């Protein structure tokens, strides 16, 4: 099944169904949301995303139930995936959160702080390619939201979560350009 661009309504429906399946098995799933889905759900900064980046616990049950949701909805198996687990910081900060309009009592949801999300987006700083919008729009949105005025502030935030990281010159140039245009 090809990846489908997911809307806010799609994601909420998928998470609601995931909760109902968890309820059937009498398991509470812990779901930490990241990436484009979080930008859409928490900040309304975009209309769609290609997937839901999330760390889910217990992972074996979460992956199995997410695959069932994908099958039922006709979505790609990776609509909810935990690939983001390879990129989280050991000093990440998350907070409990419930997306508005979500009725999912068997999901305990958390999200990273805006600072941590910015650090992750800056660390990735992926360019747009056909079919993928990249990270620049999300970085620009977070820079505006947090009223960041210079690259040193961004570097300080990245250093809080990814110590001893030196941002590549190309990433610094993207940040400078975005700060100039915001």
mmCIF file of C-alpha atoms in Angstrom:
data_model
loop_
_atom_site.group_PDB
_atom_site.id
_atom_site.type_symbol
_atom_site.label_atom_id
_atom_site.label_comp_id
_atom_site.label_asym_id
_atom_site.label_seq_id
_atom_site.Cartn_x
_atom_site.Cartn_y
_atom_site.Cartn_z
ATOM 1 C CA UNK A 1 0.000 0.000 0.000
ATOM 2 C CA UNK A 2 1.518 3.388 -0.971
ATOM 3 C CA UNK A 3 1.959 6.123 1.602
ATOM 4 C CA UNK A 4 -1.076 8.377 1.853
ATOM 5 C CA UNK A 5 -0.865 11.969 2.979
ATOM 6 C CA UNK A 6 -2.616 11.942 6.345
ATOM 7 C CA UNK A 7 -4.764 14.847 7.497
ATOM 8 C CA UNK A 8 -5.479 15.808 11.086
ATOM 9 C CA UNK A 9 -8.818 13.966 10.847
ATOM 10 C CA UNK A 10 -7.047 10.859 9.504
ATOM 11 C CA UNK A 11 -4.521 10.854 12.339
ATOM 12 C CA UNK A 12 -7.177 11.395 15.002
ATOM 13 C CA UNK A 13 -9.254 8.564 13.491
ATOM 14 C CA UNK A 14 -6.216 6.284 13.423
ATOM 15 C CA UNK A 15 -5.282 7.059 17.023
ATOM 16 C CA UNK A 16 -8.894 6.606 18.142
ATOM 17 C CA UNK A 17 -9.014 3.198 16.459
ATOM 18 C CA UNK A 18 -5.640 2.298 17.993
ATOM 19 C CA UNK A 19 -7.092 3.135 21.427
ATOM 20 C CA UNK A 20 -10.148 0.942 20.800
ATOM 21 C CA UNK A 21 -7.953 -1.978 19.786
ATOM 22 C CA UNK A 22 -5.808 -1.435 22.907
ATOM 23 C CA UNK A 23 -8.979 -1.401 25.007
ATOM 24 C CA UNK A 24 -9.989 -4.780 23.585
ATOM 25 C CA UNK A 25 -6.673 -6.154 24.807
ATOM 26 C CA UNK A 26 -6.883 -4.223 28.079
ATOM 27 C CA UNK A 27 -3.541 -2.523 27.518
ATOM 28 C CA UNK A 28 -2.629 1.136 27.944
ATOM 29 C CA UNK A 29 -0.321 2.265 25.149
ATOM 30 C CA UNK A 30 2.157 5.054 25.827
ATOM 31 C CA UNK A 31 2.637 7.095 22.647
ATOM 32 C CA UNK A 32 5.213 9.882 22.257
ATOM 33 C CA UNK A 33 4.466 11.891 19.115
ATOM 34 C CA UNK A 34 7.134 13.652 17.033
ATOM 35 C CA UNK A 35 7.736 15.142 13.600
ATOM 36 C CA UNK A 36 5.220 16.249 11.021
ATOM 37 C CA UNK A 37 2.243 14.684 12.766
ATOM 38 C CA UNK A 38 3.022 16.698 15.882
ATOM 39 C CA UNK A 39 3.485 19.862 13.810
ATOM 40 C CA UNK A 40 0.019 19.223 12.370
ATOM 41 C CA UNK A 41 -1.780 18.179 15.581
ATOM 42 C CA UNK A 42 -0.191 20.524 18.111
ATOM 43 C CA UNK A 43 0.600 23.594 16.041
ATOM 44 C CA UNK A 44 -1.684 23.492 12.969
ATOM 45 C CA UNK A 45 1.406 24.409 10.969
ATOM 46 C CA UNK A 46 0.592 22.162 8.011
ATOM 47 C CA UNK A 47 -2.313 20.364 6.372
ATOM 48 C CA UNK A 48 -0.915 16.834 5.968
ATOM 49 C CA UNK A 49 1.954 14.538 6.833
ATOM 50 C CA UNK A 50 3.137 11.315 5.258
ATOM 51 C CA UNK A 51 3.254 9.367 8.520
ATOM 52 C CA UNK A 52 3.077 9.549 12.288
ATOM 53 C CA UNK A 53 6.491 9.450 13.956
ATOM 54 C CA UNK A 54 5.957 8.013 17.417
ATOM 55 C CA UNK A 55 7.652 5.953 20.051
ATOM 56 C CA UNK A 56 5.097 3.522 21.415
ATOM 57 C CA UNK A 57 5.247 1.331 24.493
ATOM 58 C CA UNK A 58 4.895 -1.579 24.740
ATOM 59 C CA UNK A 59 6.427 -1.636 21.255
ATOM 60 C CA UNK A 60 5.417 -5.137 20.197
ATOM 61 C CA UNK A 61 1.739 -4.569 21.029
ATOM 62 C CA UNK A 62 1.781 -1.031 19.610
ATOM 63 C CA UNK A 63 3.297 -2.115 16.278
ATOM 64 C CA UNK A 64 0.870 -5.010 15.944
ATOM 65 C CA UNK A 65 -2.175 -2.848 16.667
ATOM 66 C CA UNK A 66 -0.918 -0.046 14.393
ATOM 67 C CA UNK A 67 -0.575 -2.603 11.582
ATOM 68 C CA UNK A 68 -4.195 -3.636 12.174
ATOM 69 C CA UNK A 69 -5.287 0.010 11.957
ATOM 70 C CA UNK A 70 -3.356 0.343 8.686
ATOM 71 C CA UNK A 71 -5.069 -2.714 7.270
ATOM 72 C CA UNK A 72 -8.531 -1.553 8.336
ATOM 73 C CA UNK A 73 -8.043 1.977 6.987
ATOM 74 C CA UNK A 74 -6.260 0.965 3.792
ATOM 75 C CA UNK A 75 -3.101 2.821 4.840
ATOM 76 C CA UNK A 76 0.567 1.974 4.473
ATOM 77 C CA UNK A 77 1.934 -0.297 7.212
ATOM 78 C CA UNK A 78 4.260 2.522 8.317
ATOM 79 C CA UNK A 79 1.518 5.103 8.872
ATOM 80 C CA UNK A 80 2.619 4.999 12.541
ATOM 81 C CA UNK A 81 6.274 4.086 12.891
ATOM 82 C CA UNK A 82 8.978 4.337 15.501
ATOM 83 C CA UNK A 83 11.951 5.103 13.251
ATOM 84 C CA UNK A 84 12.319 8.357 15.204
ATOM 85 C CA UNK A 85 13.664 6.292 18.122
ATOM 86 C CA UNK A 86 17.077 6.349 16.415
ATOM 87 C CA UNK A 87 17.187 10.159 16.583
ATOM 88 C CA UNK A 88 15.954 11.028 20.071
ATOM 89 C CA UNK A 89 18.255 12.583 22.601
ATOM 90 C CA UNK A 90 19.101 11.016 25.925
ATOM 91 C CA UNK A 91 18.119 14.338 27.516
ATOM 92 C CA UNK A 92 14.840 14.831 25.682
ATOM 93 C CA UNK A 93 11.984 16.579 27.432
ATOM 94 C CA UNK A 94 8.407 15.451 26.907
ATOM 95 C CA UNK A 95 5.158 16.499 28.469
ATOM 96 C CA UNK A 96 1.796 14.759 28.767
ATOM 97 C CA UNK A 97 -0.549 15.994 26.082
ATOM 98 C CA UNK A 98 -3.908 15.183 24.532
ATOM 99 C CA UNK A 99 -4.582 16.331 20.957
ATOM 100 C CA UNK A 100 -7.786 18.387 20.818
ATOM 101 C CA UNK A 101 -10.673 16.285 19.575
ATOM 102 C CA UNK A 102 -9.058 12.948 20.415
ATOM 103 C CA UNK A 103 -11.101 10.440 22.382
ATOM 104 C CA UNK A 104 -8.560 7.722 23.101
ATOM 105 C CA UNK A 105 -8.594 6.695 26.765
ATOM 106 C CA UNK A 106 -6.251 3.747 26.161
ATOM 107 C CA UNK A 107 -3.493 5.998 24.824
ATOM 108 C CA UNK A 108 -1.249 7.933 27.183
ATOM 109 C CA UNK A 109 0.150 10.575 24.849
ATOM 110 C CA UNK A 110 3.151 12.838 25.277
ATOM 111 C CA UNK A 111 4.968 15.290 23.057
ATOM 112 C CA UNK A 112 8.357 16.971 23.107
ATOM 113 C CA UNK A 113 8.684 20.595 24.087
ATOM 114 C CA UNK A 114 8.900 23.086 21.229
ATOM 115 C CA UNK A 115 12.604 23.578 22.031
ATOM 116 C CA UNK A 116 13.334 19.890 21.763
ATOM 117 C CA UNK A 117 11.293 19.567 18.564
ATOM 118 C CA UNK A 118 13.263 22.486 17.080
ATOM 119 C CA UNK A 119 16.535 20.793 18.045
ATOM 120 C CA UNK A 120 15.429 17.566 16.347
ATOM 121 C CA UNK A 121 14.293 19.392 13.204
ATOM 122 C CA UNK A 122 17.559 21.362 13.024
ATOM 123 C CA UNK A 123 19.609 18.202 13.507
ATOM 124 C CA UNK A 124 17.755 16.570 10.604
ATOM 125 C CA UNK A 125 17.419 19.699 8.411
ATOM 126 C CA UNK A 126 16.351 17.577 5.442
ATOM 127 C CA UNK A 127 15.861 19.259 2.085
ATOM 128 C CA UNK A 128 12.581 19.076 0.223
ATOM 129 C CA UNK A 129 12.381 16.434 -2.496
ATOM 130 C CA UNK A 130 9.449 15.402 -4.671
ATOM 131 C CA UNK A 131 6.812 13.944 -2.384
ATOM 132 C CA UNK A 132 8.491 15.219 0.810
ATOM 133 C CA UNK A 133 8.459 18.805 2.043
ATOM 134 C CA UNK A 134 11.634 18.563 4.139
ATOM 135 C CA UNK A 135 12.203 20.273 7.483
ATOM 136 C CA UNK A 136 12.672 23.927 6.538
ATOM 137 C CA UNK A 137 9.017 24.969 6.858
ATOM 138 C CA UNK A 138 8.783 23.330 10.280
ATOM 139 C CA UNK A 139 12.026 24.983 11.412
ATOM 140 C CA UNK A 140 10.804 28.383 10.176
ATOM 141 C CA UNK A 141 7.501 27.911 12.001
ATOM 142 C CA UNK A 142 9.235 26.983 15.273
ATOM 143 C CA UNK A 143 11.680 29.898 14.976
ATOM 144 C CA UNK A 144 8.708 32.287 14.664
ATOM 145 C CA UNK A 145 6.726 30.595 17.432
ATOM 146 C CA UNK A 146 9.664 30.792 19.818
ATOM 147 C CA UNK A 147 10.653 34.318 18.670
ATOM 148 C CA UNK A 148 14.240 33.240 18.047
ATOM 149 C CA UNK A 149 16.324 36.042 16.603
ATOM 150 C CA UNK A 150 19.754 34.556 15.864
ATOM 151 C CA UNK A 151 21.677 31.398 15.066
ATOM 152 C CA UNK A 152 23.441 31.409 18.436
ATOM 153 C CA UNK A 153 20.070 30.876 20.160
ATOM 154 C CA UNK A 154 19.369 27.919 17.896
ATOM 155 C CA UNK A 155 22.830 26.470 18.528
ATOM 156 C CA UNK A 156 22.271 26.854 22.288
ATOM 157 C CA UNK A 157 18.979 24.950 22.070
ATOM 158 C CA UNK A 158 20.520 22.177 19.966
ATOM 159 C CA UNK A 159 23.397 21.923 22.459
ATOM 160 C CA UNK A 160 20.927 21.399 25.351
ATOM 161 C CA UNK A 161 19.685 18.178 23.744
ATOM 162 C CA UNK A 162 22.591 17.112 21.549
ATOM 163 C CA UNK A 163 25.718 18.238 23.438
ATOM 164 C CA UNK A 164 28.981 18.552 21.555
ATOM 165 C CA UNK A 165 27.194 18.723 18.217
ATOM 166 C CA UNK A 166 28.581 21.152 15.687
ATOM 167 C CA UNK A 167 25.984 22.050 13.107
ATOM 168 C CA UNK A 168 27.151 21.698 9.513
ATOM 169 C CA UNK A 169 27.762 24.960 7.662
ATOM 170 C CA UNK A 170 24.867 24.147 5.311
ATOM 171 C CA UNK A 171 22.478 23.866 8.280
ATOM 172 C CA UNK A 172 23.751 27.168 9.664
ATOM 173 C CA UNK A 173 23.137 28.786 6.278
ATOM 174 C CA UNK A 174 19.554 27.448 6.222
ATOM 175 C CA UNK A 175 18.911 28.824 9.716
ATOM 176 C CA UNK A 176 20.394 32.217 8.783
ATOM 177 C CA UNK A 177 18.205 32.380 5.672
ATOM 178 C CA UNK A 178 15.087 31.391 7.636
ATOM 179 C CA UNK A 179 15.822 33.963 10.357
ATOM 180 C CA UNK A 180 16.260 36.652 7.725
ATOM 181 C CA UNK A 181 12.929 35.726 6.117
ATOM 182 C CA UNK A 182 10.867 35.455 9.329
#
